[in-house]
Amino acid sequence: MKYLFILLMTPFLLNASIKIAVIGDSVTNGYGLSKGECYVELLEKRYATEGKKVKILNYSFDGATTEDAKILTIYVLAAEKPDYFITLLGFNDSVLDFSLEKLKSNFFEIYAKASFNCKGVILGGVNTQNIRPNYNKTLLETYQFIVETLPVCPVMLLGPEVLIHAQDSIHPNAEGHKLM
């Protein structure tokens, strides 16, 4: 998974002074981790080590849903004017039983706003097969819709290789974040 992410982001990071905005839930917020262990911080550190001027703006918070992200996306795009945009959501939507149509609509709206303002957008979420198997079908159908409808939009889906390193079946530990 991390290689896909790096591969997708590398062409975007060839220029100096790049801003990447990230909106996500507790996974992207680094729930249960020490400072510096979250994949967002690791990515920023990696680019700094490579001498690239990349600022990652993490607007993630515990409990975030795609509904929250729709609203927050407007603010982040206006206030920060990022070059690239990443959102990693879906699990909290599953807890609230958001419908397939609502998920599709929310992700599509987030993508439409971000892609109009940014050079690149990555949408993603967590494969909930081992946590909420019934809802996982809805999430997978949503991501399939995104791939088919927005073919230029990479989708990052955290799967078992990351979640085996989960501290509580949901939130990846430091080893899981390294894989992201």
Coordinates of C-alpha atoms in Angstrom, one line a residue:
M1 CA 0.0 0.0 0.0
K2 CA 2.8 2.5 0.9
Y3 CA 4.4 1.9 -2.4
L4 CA 1.2 2.7 -4.3
F5 CA 0.8 5.9 -2.2
I6 CA 4.4 7.0 -2.8
L7 CA 4.2 6.1 -6.5
L8 CA 1.0 8.2 -6.8
M9 CA 2.5 11.2 -5.0
T10 CA 6.0 11.2 -6.4
P11 CA 5.2 13.0 -9.7
F12 CA 3.4 15.7 -7.7
L13 CA 6.4 16.4 -5.5
L14 CA 9.0 17.3 -8.0
N15 CA 8.5 21.0 -7.5
A16 CA 9.6 23.0 -4.4
S17 CA 7.2 24.3 -1.8
I18 CA 4.2 22.0 -2.1
K19 CA 1.2 22.0 0.2
I20 CA -0.8 18.8 0.7
A21 CA -4.1 19.0 2.6
V22 CA -5.3 15.9 4.4
I23 CA -8.7 15.3 5.8
G24 CA -9.5 12.1 7.6
D25 CA -10.7 10.4 10.7
S26 CA -8.9 9.0 13.8
V27 CA -6.7 6.8 11.6
T28 CA -5.3 9.8 9.8
N29 CA -5.3 11.8 13.1
G30 CA -2.9 9.1 14.6
Y31 CA -5.3 7.8 17.2
G32 CA -3.3 6.0 19.9
L33 CA 0.1 6.9 18.5
S34 CA 2.9 9.0 19.8
K35 CA 3.8 12.2 18.0
G36 CA 5.7 11.5 14.9
E37 CA 4.2 8.0 14.3
C38 CA 1.2 8.8 12.2
Y39 CA 1.6 8.2 8.4
V40 CA 0.9 11.9 7.7
E41 CA 3.9 12.9 9.9
L42 CA 6.0 10.0 8.5
L43 CA 5.3 11.2 4.9
E44 CA 6.3 14.8 5.7
K45 CA 9.4 13.6 7.4
R46 CA 10.3 11.4 4.5
Y47 CA 10.1 14.3 2.0
A48 CA 12.1 16.5 4.3
T49 CA 14.8 13.9 4.4
E50 CA 14.8 13.8 0.6
G51 CA 15.2 17.6 0.6
K52 CA 11.8 18.3 -0.7
K53 CA 9.9 21.3 0.6
V54 CA 6.5 19.7 1.4
K55 CA 4.1 21.0 4.0
I56 CA 1.3 18.6 5.0
L57 CA -1.7 20.2 6.5
N58 CA -3.6 17.6 8.6
Y59 CA -7.2 18.6 9.2
S60 CA -8.2 15.1 10.5
F61 CA -10.1 14.5 13.6
D62 CA -11.5 11.6 15.5
G63 CA -15.0 10.6 14.4
A64 CA -14.9 12.4 11.1
T65 CA -17.3 11.3 8.4
T66 CA -17.6 12.1 4.7
E67 CA -20.3 14.5 5.6
D68 CA -17.9 16.4 7.8
A69 CA -15.3 16.3 5.1
K70 CA -17.6 17.9 2.6
I71 CA -17.9 21.0 4.8
L72 CA -14.2 21.0 5.9
T73 CA -13.0 20.7 2.3
I74 CA -14.5 24.1 1.5
Y75 CA -12.7 25.7 4.3
V76 CA -9.4 24.0 3.8
L77 CA -9.3 24.8 0.0
A78 CA -10.1 28.4 0.6
A79 CA -7.9 29.0 3.6
E80 CA -4.9 26.9 2.7
K81 CA -4.9 26.7 -1.1
P82 CA -3.2 23.3 -1.2
D83 CA -1.6 21.9 -4.3
Y84 CA -2.7 18.3 -3.5
F85 CA -5.5 16.9 -1.5
I86 CA -6.0 13.5 0.3
T87 CA -8.9 12.2 2.2
L88 CA -9.1 8.9 4.0
L89 CA -12.6 8.2 5.4
G90 CA -15.4 5.7 5.6
F91 CA -15.3 3.8 8.9
N92 CA -17.3 6.3 10.9
D93 CA -19.8 6.5 8.0
S94 CA -20.2 2.8 8.5
V95 CA -20.9 3.2 12.2
L96 CA -23.6 5.7 11.3
D97 CA -24.9 3.4 8.5
F98 CA -24.6 6.0 5.8
S99 CA -26.3 4.7 2.6
L100 CA -24.5 3.7 -0.5
E101 CA -26.0 6.8 -2.3
K102 CA -24.9 9.1 0.5
L103 CA -21.3 7.8 0.5
K104 CA -21.1 8.1 -3.3
S105 CA -22.6 11.6 -3.2
N106 CA -20.2 12.8 -0.4
F107 CA -17.1 11.4 -2.0
F108 CA -18.0 12.7 -5.4
E109 CA -18.7 16.2 -3.9
I110 CA -15.4 16.1 -2.0
Y111 CA -13.5 15.1 -5.2
A112 CA -15.3 17.7 -7.3
K113 CA -14.3 20.5 -5.0
A114 CA -10.8 19.4 -4.4
S115 CA -10.0 18.5 -8.1
F116 CA -11.2 21.9 -9.2
N117 CA -8.7 23.6 -6.9
C118 CA -5.8 21.1 -6.7
K119 CA -3.3 19.4 -9.0
G120 CA -4.1 16.0 -7.6
V121 CA -6.6 14.2 -5.3
I122 CA -6.4 10.9 -3.6
L123 CA -9.6 9.5 -2.0
G124 CA -9.4 6.5 0.4
G125 CA -10.8 4.5 3.2
V126 CA -10.5 1.5 5.4
N127 CA -11.5 -2.0 4.3
T128 CA -13.9 -3.0 7.2
Q129 CA -14.3 -6.6 6.2
N130 CA -13.1 -7.9 9.6
I131 CA -14.9 -5.3 11.6
R132 CA -18.2 -4.6 9.9
P133 CA -18.5 -7.2 7.1
N134 CA -22.1 -6.2 6.1
Y135 CA -21.2 -2.6 5.7
N136 CA -17.9 -3.4 3.9
K137 CA -19.9 -4.2 0.8
T138 CA -21.3 -0.6 0.8
L139 CA -17.8 0.8 1.2
L140 CA -16.3 -1.3 -1.6
E141 CA -19.2 -0.4 -3.9
T142 CA -18.5 3.2 -3.2
Y143 CA -14.8 2.9 -3.9
Q144 CA -15.6 1.0 -7.1
F145 CA -18.0 3.8 -8.1
I146 CA -15.2 6.3 -7.5
V147 CA -12.7 4.4 -9.7
E148 CA -15.2 3.9 -12.5
T149 CA -16.7 7.5 -12.4
L150 CA -13.5 9.4 -11.7
P151 CA -10.8 7.4 -13.5
V152 CA -8.1 10.0 -12.8
C153 CA -8.7 9.8 -9.1
P154 CA -6.4 7.3 -7.3
V155 CA -8.2 5.4 -4.5
M156 CA -6.2 4.2 -1.5
L157 CA -7.9 1.4 0.4
L158 CA -6.3 0.2 3.6
G159 CA -6.5 -3.5 3.7
P160 CA -5.4 -6.5 5.8
E161 CA -1.7 -5.8 5.4
V162 CA -2.1 -2.6 7.4
L163 CA -4.9 -3.7 9.7
I164 CA -3.1 -6.7 11.0
H165 CA -1.0 -4.1 12.8
A166 CA -4.1 -2.6 14.4
Q167 CA -4.0 -1.8 18.1
D168 CA -7.8 -2.3 18.5
S169 CA -9.0 -3.9 15.2
I170 CA -9.6 -0.4 13.7
H171 CA -6.6 1.9 14.3
P172 CA -3.3 0.8 12.9
N173 CA -0.4 1.0 15.3
A174 CA 3.0 2.6 14.5
E175 CA 4.0 -0.4 12.3
G176 CA 0.7 -0.2 10.4
H177 CA 1.3 3.5 9.8
K178 CA 4.7 2.8 8.4
L179 CA 3.0 0.6 5.8
M180 CA 0.6 3.3 4.8

